[in-house]
Amino acid sequence: MIEIEDLQKIYHMGSVEVRALDGVTLDIAKGEFLGIMGPSGSGKTTLLHMLGLLDIPTSGRIVIDGTDISLLSDYDKTMFRLYKLGYVFQDYALVPDLTVMENVSLPAMLRKDRTEDQYHAASIDILTKIGLLDRQDHLPRELSGGQQQRVSLARAMVNKPDILFADEPCANLDTENSRVVLDLFREINEEMQQTVVMVSHEDWHKDYFHRIIHLQDGKVISDGTDGTRRT
Ligand SMILES: Nc1ncnc2c1ncn2[C@@H]1O[C@H](COP(=O)(O)OP(=O)(O)OP(=O)(O)O)[C@@H](O)[C@H]1O
Ligand SMILES: [Mg+2]
């Protein structure tokens, strides 16, 4: 599903060179729930941004579903993101002036191959799944953090992406809300065979992952399934 070959991302800060990613090679299988862990500054977000086509690597190759993404034009990348990828961020990133329904519908509306009826139905489906259909007319600020993150998950899923990326989606949530959100990710992974790539700091999140890679100084220092979930 995703093939990553010798990925490097180097930032130049004046005369200082920061190797945010320093030769990452990795394959991610379809349907896998992958956890990316490691200390602050180890390159987790950078890796997620490269895989999610949100930033461009300095060198190396990323192939998603047979497509070498470095060969895509900017327009094709935008379409690729819209049709194939979903994102959940730490701070929810919902549009404050749009209702829950409008936020969730947004990525579906942007697609040119869907009628209004179709994207409305897709939004209702996914809002039902996350248990917030009764809040469809609320604004994000009228929801709790956990609820907002569930809306953000619904928005990421409304186009049924091939890959769902999440960067510390529970960083601003207490344990109870984190569990609700992670349980939803697990459900979506299991029921829809959704590939999920999630960055996390928290040790107990390991229970949710099929496989964990640990990053340190931009390198993969371990890759395995020990102590993690088995299905
Ligand atoms: N836009 C940027 N410009 C310069 N350096 C950057 C930039 N983005 C990230 N870095 C550097 O790259 C390294 C990796 O950063 P990254 O954000 O990927 O870490 P992280 O593992 O996600 O950390 P955290 O757990 O704190 O979120 C860090 O040293 C960081 O300072
Ligand atoms: Mg980060």
XYZ file of N, CA and C and ligand atoms in Angstrom:
725
model
N 0.827 -1.221 0.000
C 0.000 0.000 0.000
C 0.861 1.270 0.000
N 1.774 1.374 1.019
C 2.725 2.493 1.017
C 4.149 1.919 1.057
N 4.967 2.313 0.110
C 6.380 1.918 0.126
C 7.230 3.174 0.284
N 8.082 3.136 1.299
C 8.916 4.302 1.600
C 10.367 3.863 1.477
N 11.139 4.597 0.699
C 12.506 4.195 0.418
C 13.481 5.313 0.723
N 14.321 5.086 1.714
C 15.429 5.982 2.048
C 15.012 7.457 2.085
N 13.974 7.712 2.861
C 13.399 9.061 2.911
C 14.251 9.988 3.787
N 14.524 11.161 3.246
C 15.289 12.162 3.990
C 14.537 13.484 3.954
N 14.533 14.165 5.082
C 14.052 15.545 5.094
C 15.045 16.369 5.889
N 15.653 17.299 5.210
C 16.666 18.130 5.868
C 16.179 19.571 5.877
N 16.154 20.170 7.048
C 15.818 21.589 7.164
C 17.111 22.370 7.369
N 17.199 23.506 6.707
C 18.360 24.371 6.915
C 17.911 25.588 7.703
N 18.456 25.712 8.895
C 18.130 26.860 9.747
C 19.395 27.704 9.843
N 19.529 28.686 8.949
C 20.779 29.424 8.886
C 21.884 28.471 8.479
N 22.903 28.353 9.301
C 24.003 27.454 8.961
C 23.801 26.063 9.561
N 22.734 25.922 10.331
C 22.500 24.632 10.997
C 21.622 23.737 10.124
N 22.033 22.473 10.034
C 21.285 21.511 9.248
C 20.538 20.562 10.194
N 19.218 20.491 10.072
C 18.444 19.568 10.914
C 17.978 18.403 10.053
N 18.441 17.200 10.403
C 18.000 16.017 9.668
C 16.743 15.467 10.339
N 15.599 16.000 9.948
C 14.337 15.603 10.578
C 14.011 14.145 10.245
N 14.323 13.738 9.013
C 14.231 12.317 8.629
C 15.551 11.943 7.993
N 16.115 10.827 8.445
C 17.476 10.505 8.044
C 17.550 9.073 7.512
N 16.874 8.835 6.389
C 16.960 7.513 5.749
C 15.931 6.535 6.275
N 14.659 6.879 6.123
C 13.587 5.978 6.583
C 13.136 5.084 5.424
N 13.194 3.773 5.656
C 12.709 2.793 4.684
C 11.676 1.920 5.379
N 10.520 1.765 4.740
C 9.393 1.164 5.453
C 8.304 0.789 4.458
N 7.629 -0.331 4.702
C 6.425 -0.667 3.922
C 5.234 -0.705 4.869
N 4.132 -0.159 4.441
C 2.916 -0.206 5.256
C 1.863 -0.966 4.460
N 1.286 -1.990 5.088
C 0.343 -2.861 4.374
C -1.073 -2.310 4.437
N -1.876 -2.699 3.472
C -3.285 -2.314 3.469
C -3.982 -2.903 4.695
N -4.774 -2.099 5.356
C -5.527 -2.572 6.514
C -4.752 -2.532 7.818
N -3.498 -2.148 7.747
C -2.663 -2.100 8.949
C -3.014 -0.874 9.809
N -2.919 -1.045 11.123
C -3.051 0.073 12.061
C -1.650 0.279 12.630
N -0.936 1.251 12.051
C 0.468 1.465 12.392
C 0.616 2.625 13.366
N 1.369 2.403 14.421
C 1.690 3.472 15.355
C 3.101 3.973 15.116
N 3.249 5.283 15.087
C 4.589 5.875 14.995
C 4.869 6.543 16.332
N 5.897 6.047 17.028
C 6.205 6.580 18.351
C 7.648 7.072 18.378
N 7.998 7.738 19.475
C 9.365 8.247 19.602
C 9.353 9.574 20.318
N 10.520 9.995 20.822
C 10.587 11.236 21.597
C 10.261 12.479 20.778
N 10.037 13.564 21.466
C 9.765 14.846 20.824
C 10.938 15.222 19.926
N 10.630 15.632 18.712
C 11.684 16.040 17.788
C 12.298 14.894 17.001
N 11.742 13.680 17.142
C 12.346 12.516 16.477
C 11.949 12.399 15.010
N 10.965 13.208 14.578
C 10.612 13.199 13.154
C 9.248 12.600 12.834
N 8.437 12.340 13.861
C 7.135 11.681 13.668
C 6.207 12.509 12.766
N 6.039 13.778 13.139
C 5.151 14.646 12.354
C 5.701 14.842 10.946
N 7.009 15.009 10.865
C 7.633 15.179 9.548
C 7.324 13.975 8.658
N 7.464 12.769 9.196
C 7.191 11.557 8.411
C 5.727 11.520 7.966
N 4.838 11.835 8.901
C 3.405 11.825 8.569
C 3.092 12.847 7.463
N 3.710 14.014 7.555
C 3.475 15.042 6.536
C 3.979 14.612 5.154
N 5.094 13.890 5.129
C 5.611 13.403 3.835
C 4.650 12.365 3.256
N 4.219 11.424 4.101
C 3.333 10.352 3.628
C 1.969 10.900 3.225
N 1.548 11.970 3.907
C 0.244 12.559 3.631
C 0.267 13.605 2.534
N 1.392 13.726 1.848
C 1.552 14.697 0.745
C 1.324 16.125 1.214
N 1.672 16.393 2.454
C 1.519 17.748 2.971
C 2.851 18.494 2.901
N 3.921 17.756 2.612
C 5.238 18.365 2.488
C 6.081 17.471 1.568
N 7.180 18.008 1.081
C 7.993 17.294 0.081
C 9.314 16.865 0.702
N 9.688 15.589 0.547
C 10.973 15.147 1.109
C 12.161 15.754 0.369
N 13.303 15.794 1.042
C 14.536 16.268 0.406
C 15.021 15.228 -0.598
N 14.931 13.951 -0.201
C 15.257 12.864 -1.137
C 14.562 11.590 -0.691
N 14.624 10.573 -1.541
C 13.941 9.317 -1.232
C 12.644 9.199 -2.008
N 11.976 8.058 -1.815
C 10.814 7.782 -2.652
C 9.626 7.329 -1.808
N 8.443 7.804 -2.157
C 7.212 7.317 -1.535
C 6.283 6.843 -2.653
N 5.884 5.580 -2.569
C 4.957 5.036 -3.559
C 3.681 4.629 -2.819
N 2.563 5.202 -3.213
C 1.287 4.856 -2.580
C 0.404 4.194 -3.633
N 0.015 2.964 -3.357
C -0.843 2.237 -4.295
C -0.295 2.263 -5.713
N 1.002 2.080 -5.836
C 1.616 2.031 -7.163
C 1.966 3.382 -7.770
N 1.575 4.472 -7.114
C 1.875 5.800 -7.647
C 3.071 6.418 -6.929
N 4.121 6.728 -7.681
C 5.249 7.457 -7.110
C 4.802 8.915 -6.969
N 4.620 9.355 -5.727
C 3.953 10.645 -5.554
C 4.824 11.838 -5.948
N 6.139 11.601 -6.076
C 6.996 12.714 -6.501
C 6.726 13.074 -7.961
N 6.061 12.184 -8.689
C 5.799 12.438 -10.112
C 4.481 13.185 -10.333
N 3.724 13.417 -9.258
C 2.425 14.084 -9.407
C 2.599 15.606 -9.476
N 1.793 16.236 -10.302
C 1.754 17.704 -10.330
C 1.043 18.192 -9.063
N 1.117 19.486 -8.791
C 0.447 20.022 -7.603
C -1.047 19.744 -7.647
N -1.635 19.898 -8.812
C -3.076 19.647 -8.953
C -3.394 18.175 -8.661
N -2.595 17.284 -9.240
C -2.829 15.854 -9.016
C -2.641 15.473 -7.553
N -1.694 16.147 -6.902
C -1.495 15.890 -5.469
C -2.731 16.298 -4.670
N -3.289 17.454 -5.013
C -4.495 17.913 -4.320
C -5.624 16.897 -4.505
N -5.772 16.406 -5.736
C -6.818 15.416 -6.004
C -6.539 14.106 -5.260
N -5.289 13.714 -5.247
C -4.878 12.494 -4.551
C -5.245 12.588 -3.066
N -4.950 13.751 -2.476
C -5.279 13.957 -1.056
C -6.781 13.892 -0.835
N -7.517 14.546 -1.718
C -8.965 14.646 -1.567
C -9.656 13.290 -1.705
N -9.187 12.483 -2.651
C -9.867 11.220 -2.946
C -9.329 10.049 -2.136
N -8.055 10.105 -1.759
C -7.437 8.903 -1.212
C -6.963 9.011 0.228
N -6.811 10.244 0.746
C -6.208 10.385 2.068
C -7.137 11.134 3.015
N -7.061 10.774 4.291
C -7.816 11.485 5.317
C -6.881 11.878 6.451
N -7.193 12.986 7.119
C -6.282 13.510 8.154
C -7.045 13.870 9.425
N -6.444 13.515 10.551
C -6.948 13.982 11.843
C -5.767 14.611 12.573
N -5.951 15.849 13.015
C -4.856 16.563 13.675
C -5.133 16.708 15.171
N -4.061 17.014 15.878
C -4.117 17.187 17.323
C -5.155 18.237 17.745
N -5.228 19.334 16.961
C -6.095 20.452 17.379
C -7.441 20.452 16.639
N -7.839 19.303 16.117
C -9.135 19.084 15.432
C -9.223 19.805 14.088
N -8.754 21.069 14.034
C -8.745 21.825 12.767
C -10.112 21.897 12.093
N -11.157 22.040 12.892
C -12.497 22.229 12.318
C -12.683 23.700 11.945
N -13.549 23.956 10.967
C -13.829 25.351 10.582
C -14.837 25.913 11.593
N -14.451 26.967 12.343
C -15.265 27.402 13.488
C -16.663 27.898 13.126
N -16.812 28.494 11.931
C -18.110 29.071 11.569
C -19.018 28.102 10.829
N -18.554 26.896 10.620
C -19.396 25.906 9.945
C -19.955 24.929 10.978
N -21.161 24.451 10.720
C -21.768 23.478 11.629
C -21.033 22.138 11.503
N -21.379 21.242 12.409
C -20.820 19.891 12.380
C -21.077 19.250 11.011
N -22.317 19.318 10.546
C -22.668 18.729 9.246
C -21.854 19.354 8.112
N -21.723 20.680 8.145
C -20.977 21.355 7.076
C -19.491 20.998 7.117
N -18.943 20.907 8.319
C -17.544 20.517 8.452
C -17.305 19.130 7.873
N -18.187 18.203 8.230
C -18.012 16.823 7.781
C -18.221 16.707 6.273
N -19.150 17.496 5.739
C -19.473 17.409 4.305
C -18.407 18.027 3.412
N -17.606 18.913 3.999
C -16.678 19.720 3.194
C -15.832 18.906 2.197
N -15.096 17.876 2.660
C -14.271 17.134 1.691
C -15.113 16.411 0.636
N -16.337 16.024 1.013
C -17.206 15.333 0.051
C -17.744 16.312 -0.986
N -18.022 17.558 -0.523
C -18.512 18.599 -1.433
C -17.484 18.974 -2.483
N -16.212 18.952 -2.048
C -15.134 19.381 -2.946
C -14.922 18.396 -4.099
N -15.430 17.172 -3.926
C -15.292 16.182 -4.997
C -16.272 16.495 -6.118
N -15.773 16.314 -7.316
C -16.612 16.692 -8.456
C -17.528 15.551 -8.883
N -17.317 14.379 -8.301
C -18.081 13.222 -8.770
C -19.229 12.853 -7.830
N -19.632 13.781 -6.967
C -20.705 13.469 -6.030
C -21.832 14.483 -6.127
N -23.048 14.012 -6.124
C -24.190 14.924 -6.080
C -24.421 15.340 -4.633
N -25.225 16.378 -4.464
C -25.524 16.856 -3.119
C -26.170 15.745 -2.280
N -27.083 15.005 -2.891
C -27.733 13.894 -2.179
C -26.719 12.867 -1.714
N -25.762 12.586 -2.591
C -24.761 11.564 -2.250
C -23.882 12.003 -1.090
N -23.408 13.272 -1.141
C -22.512 13.647 -0.043
C -23.273 13.886 1.248
N -24.521 14.287 1.138
C -25.332 14.433 2.346
C -25.535 13.065 3.007
N -25.823 12.072 2.192
C -26.022 10.709 2.715
C -24.731 10.178 3.345
N -23.594 10.457 2.683
C -22.311 9.990 3.217
C -22.025 10.653 4.564
N -22.367 11.943 4.676
C -22.117 12.657 5.932
C -23.018 12.126 7.048
N -24.267 11.843 6.715
C -25.184 11.295 7.725
C -24.690 9.933 8.204
N -24.244 9.114 7.265
C -23.721 7.785 7.608
C -22.588 7.869 8.617
N -21.622 8.724 8.306
C -20.416 8.760 9.140
C -20.710 9.470 10.473
N -21.609 10.462 10.461
C -21.978 11.112 11.726
C -22.736 10.133 12.633
N -23.502 9.253 12.017
C -24.190 8.212 12.792
C -23.162 7.283 13.412
N -22.173 6.912 12.599
C -21.136 5.991 13.070
C -20.384 6.541 14.288
N -20.093 7.839 14.267
C -19.350 8.413 15.391
C -20.288 8.883 16.515
N -21.581 8.698 16.316
C -22.543 8.967 17.386
C -22.847 10.432 17.623
N -22.727 11.260 16.580
C -22.988 12.690 16.778
C -23.983 13.271 15.765
N -24.834 12.414 15.228
C -25.809 12.916 14.256
C -26.731 13.960 14.896
N -27.035 13.762 16.175
C -27.938 14.713 16.851
C -27.276 16.080 17.079
N -25.979 16.164 16.842
C -25.274 17.448 16.988
C -24.974 18.086 15.647
N -25.594 17.617 14.578
C -25.210 18.054 13.229
C -25.335 19.560 13.007
N -26.241 20.232 13.735
C -26.417 21.670 13.525
C -25.627 22.528 14.508
N -24.835 21.878 15.353
C -24.040 22.633 16.326
C -22.762 23.169 15.692
N -22.222 24.209 16.310
C -20.911 24.710 15.908
C -19.845 23.971 16.727
N -18.624 23.868 16.183
C -17.570 23.152 16.904
C -17.403 23.609 18.360
N -17.478 24.933 18.602
C -17.222 25.427 19.974
C -18.296 24.973 20.959
N -19.422 24.488 20.442
C -20.485 23.996 21.325
C -20.293 22.523 21.690
N -19.170 21.958 21.255
C -18.889 20.548 21.541
C -17.683 20.424 22.461
N -17.602 19.308 23.167
C -16.421 19.025 23.982
C -15.249 18.674 23.064
N -14.042 18.658 23.627
C -12.860 18.305 22.843
C -12.992 16.928 22.206
N -13.456 15.971 22.980
C -13.605 14.608 22.463
C -14.606 14.555 21.317
N -15.698 15.305 21.486
C -16.709 15.341 20.416
C -16.142 16.008 19.163
N -15.387 17.098 19.363
C -14.790 17.782 18.208
C -13.835 16.851 17.467
N -13.085 16.057 18.235
C -12.151 15.159 17.565
C -12.904 14.063 16.814
N -14.059 13.648 17.335
C -14.858 12.658 16.602
C -15.402 13.262 15.301
N -15.773 14.532 15.347
C -16.235 15.207 14.126
C -15.086 15.275 13.116
N -13.909 15.580 13.618
C -12.754 15.656 12.748
C -12.461 14.280 12.111
N -12.676 13.216 12.879
C -12.522 11.858 12.348
C -13.588 11.579 11.273
N -14.809 12.035 11.529
C -15.884 11.857 10.544
C -15.543 12.585 9.247
N -15.023 13.804 9.390
C -14.645 14.569 8.200
C -13.538 13.847 7.415
N -12.575 13.273 8.158
C -11.483 12.556 7.491
C -11.991 11.318 6.761
N -13.091 10.739 7.264
C -13.578 9.464 6.722
C -14.662 9.615 5.667
N -15.188 10.817 5.482
C -16.405 10.958 4.671
C -16.185 10.539 3.213
N -14.967 10.684 2.718
C -14.677 10.249 1.348
C -14.146 8.818 1.302
N -14.243 8.093 2.423
C -13.707 6.724 2.511
C -12.289 6.647 1.935
N -11.353 7.299 2.619
C -9.988 7.362 2.084
C -9.305 5.992 2.125
N -8.283 5.819 1.300
C -7.495 4.586 1.354
C -6.645 4.566 2.622
N -6.166 5.748 3.008
C -5.288 5.831 4.181
C -5.743 6.977 5.068
N -5.791 6.682 6.367
C -6.169 7.691 7.354
C -4.936 8.026 8.189
N -4.551 9.294 8.200
C -3.394 9.750 8.972
C -3.869 10.502 10.201
N -3.223 10.267 11.326
C -3.595 10.984 12.544
C -2.332 11.351 13.319
N -2.183 12.641 13.617
C -1.005 13.102 14.364
C -1.415 13.436 15.801
N -1.102 12.564 16.711
C -1.444 12.730 18.132
C -2.887 13.215 18.319
N -3.851 12.439 17.840
C -5.248 12.891 17.871
C -5.796 13.010 19.298
N -5.104 12.432 20.261
C -5.617 12.465 21.638
C -4.796 13.376 22.540
N -3.897 14.154 21.943
C -2.974 14.958 22.762
C -3.711 15.936 23.670
N -4.872 16.426 23.232
C -5.603 17.402 24.051
C -6.782 16.783 24.799
N -6.828 15.463 24.865
C -7.987 14.809 25.488
C -7.582 14.077 26.761
N -8.544 13.967 27.698
C -8.274 13.158 28.887
C -8.364 11.677 28.497
N -8.014 10.815 29.461
C -7.921 9.384 29.150
C -9.243 8.821 28.658
N -10.321 9.236 29.311
C -11.626 8.678 28.942
C -12.000 9.058 27.500
N -11.848 10.323 27.155
C -12.161 10.760 25.796
C -11.185 10.174 24.778
N -9.936 10.029 25.199
C -8.945 9.418 24.304
C -9.378 8.007 23.935
N -9.871 7.289 24.948
C -10.296 5.919 24.719
C -11.469 5.855 23.725
N -12.417 6.774 23.896
C -13.574 6.820 22.986
C -13.098 7.051 21.547
N -12.186 8.007 21.390
C -11.684 8.335 20.050
C -10.881 7.159 19.476
N -10.004 6.567 20.288
C -9.186 5.449 19.799
C -10.039 4.230 19.479
N -11.089 4.001 20.289
C -12.004 2.887 19.999
C -12.653 3.078 18.626
N -12.976 4.331 18.308
C -13.576 4.618 16.997
C -12.583 4.341 15.864
N -11.343 4.769 16.066
C -10.314 4.460 15.075
C -10.214 2.946 14.880
N -10.242 2.214 15.985
C -10.124 0.753 15.894
C -11.305 0.157 15.138
N -12.506 0.659 15.461
C -13.706 0.164 14.780
C -13.626 0.391 13.279
N -13.202 1.597 12.927
C -13.104 1.951 11.513
C -12.039 1.090 10.833
N -10.939 0.866 11.530
C -9.874 0.009 11.004
C -10.372 -1.419 10.784
N -11.152 -1.931 11.746
C -11.588 -3.326 11.655
C -12.744 -3.504 10.685
N -13.741 -2.628 10.796
C -14.953 -2.832 9.997
C -14.771 -2.423 8.544
N -13.953 -1.411 8.317
C -13.807 -0.919 6.954
C -12.449 -1.284 6.373
N -11.687 -2.129 7.075
C -10.320 -2.478 6.652
C -9.528 -1.218 6.298
N -9.754 -0.189 7.115
C -9.129 1.101 6.880
C -7.667 1.083 7.324
N -6.760 1.441 6.433
C -5.363 1.605 6.822
C -5.245 2.872 7.670
N -4.607 2.740 8.843
C -4.469 3.898 9.736
C -2.986 4.065 10.097
N -2.480 5.276 9.959
C -1.121 5.591 10.401
C -1.245 6.682 11.453
N -0.883 6.336 12.700
C -1.114 7.267 13.807
C 0.165 7.553 14.591
N 0.415 8.833 14.808
C 1.523 9.236 15.675
C 1.006 9.326 17.100
N 1.798 8.790 18.040
C 1.376 8.862 19.443
C 2.563 8.918 20.389
N 2.342 9.571 21.505
C 3.329 9.683 22.579
C 3.070 8.691 23.702
N 1.808 8.286 23.812
C 1.344 7.599 25.020
C 1.568 6.096 24.940
N 2.199 5.569 25.970
C 2.509 4.152 25.978
C 1.265 3.260 25.875
N 0.186 3.659 26.553
C -0.990 2.778 26.568
C -1.689 2.704 25.218
N -1.386 3.630 24.311
C -1.978 3.577 22.971
C -1.482 2.371 22.176
N -0.354 1.799 22.636
C 0.222 0.628 21.951
C -0.790 -0.490 21.763
N -1.718 -0.590 22.718
C -2.721 -1.660 22.652
C -3.581 -1.570 21.394
N -3.619 -0.407 20.808
C -4.475 -0.211 19.636
C -3.762 -0.519 18.324
N -2.438 -0.586 18.370
C -1.682 -0.703 17.125
C -1.378 -2.152 16.788
N -1.407 -2.474 15.490
C -0.949 -3.783 15.022
C 0.574 -3.836 15.054
N 1.138 -2.704 14.797
C 2.582 -2.639 14.590
C 3.045 -1.240 14.998
N 4.238 -1.177 15.558
C 4.762 0.115 16.023
C 6.156 0.327 15.457
N 6.374 1.514 14.896
C 7.765 1.863 14.600
C 8.174 2.981 15.561
N 9.392 2.872 16.067
C 9.945 3.903 16.935
C 10.958 4.710 16.138
N 10.798 6.025 16.208
C 11.766 6.904 15.549
C 12.674 7.527 16.594
N 13.898 7.755 16.201
C 14.811 8.540 17.021
C 15.786 9.244 16.085
N 15.922 10.541 16.269
C 16.800 11.338 15.402
C 16.536 11.074 13.917
N 15.292 10.949 13.562
C 14.938 10.796 12.158
C 15.172 9.411 11.575
N 15.477 8.446 12.456
C 15.716 7.079 11.979
C 14.751 6.108 12.662
N 14.424 5.027 11.959
C 13.612 3.971 12.567
C 14.544 3.122 13.421
N 14.298 3.112 14.753
C 15.183 2.308 15.610
C 14.548 0.985 16.013
N 13.232 0.862 15.838
C 12.625 -0.456 16.011
C 11.320 -0.511 15.247
N 10.950 -1.715 14.871
C 9.784 -1.923 14.028
C 9.251 -3.297 14.383
N 8.099 -3.349 15.026
C 7.634 -4.674 15.400
C 6.254 -4.695 15.986
N 5.856 -5.899 16.377
C 4.498 -6.098 16.862
C 4.486 -6.519 18.326
N 5.675 -6.548 18.971
C 5.745 -7.009 20.352
C 4.859 -6.192 21.279
N 4.093 -6.896 22.067
C 3.293 -6.226 23.085
C 2.140 -5.443 22.531
N 1.857 -5.562 21.233
C 0.767 -4.795 20.662
C -0.396 -5.713 20.346
N -1.428 -5.116 19.858
C -2.677 -5.809 19.578
C -2.498 -6.872 18.490
N -3.192 -7.958 18.664
C -3.241 -8.972 17.596
C -4.690 -9.194 17.231
N -4.917 -9.385 15.922
C -6.312 -9.642 15.514
C -6.391 -10.957 14.790
N 9.550 23.665 9.377
C 10.649 23.311 10.043
N 11.775 24.008 9.952
C 12.898 23.637 10.588
N 12.994 22.541 11.367
C 11.898 21.803 11.504
C 10.670 22.123 10.861
N 9.751 21.177 11.183
C 10.377 20.321 12.001
N 11.667 20.670 12.200
C 12.662 19.961 13.016
O 12.674 18.608 12.605
C 12.795 17.733 13.726
C 11.623 16.763 13.753
O 10.425 17.487 14.020
P 8.998 16.783 14.130
O 7.995 17.861 14.236
O 8.851 15.825 13.009
O 9.141 15.982 15.493
P 8.057 15.114 16.284
O 8.645 13.762 16.461
O 6.741 15.203 15.617
O 8.016 15.845 17.707
P 6.788 16.088 18.738
O 6.620 14.791 19.472
O 7.306 17.165 19.625
O 5.600 16.485 17.947
C 12.880 18.641 14.945
O 14.212 18.795 15.288
C 12.290 19.942 14.464
O 12.843 21.032 15.162
Mg 4.876 16.001 16.170
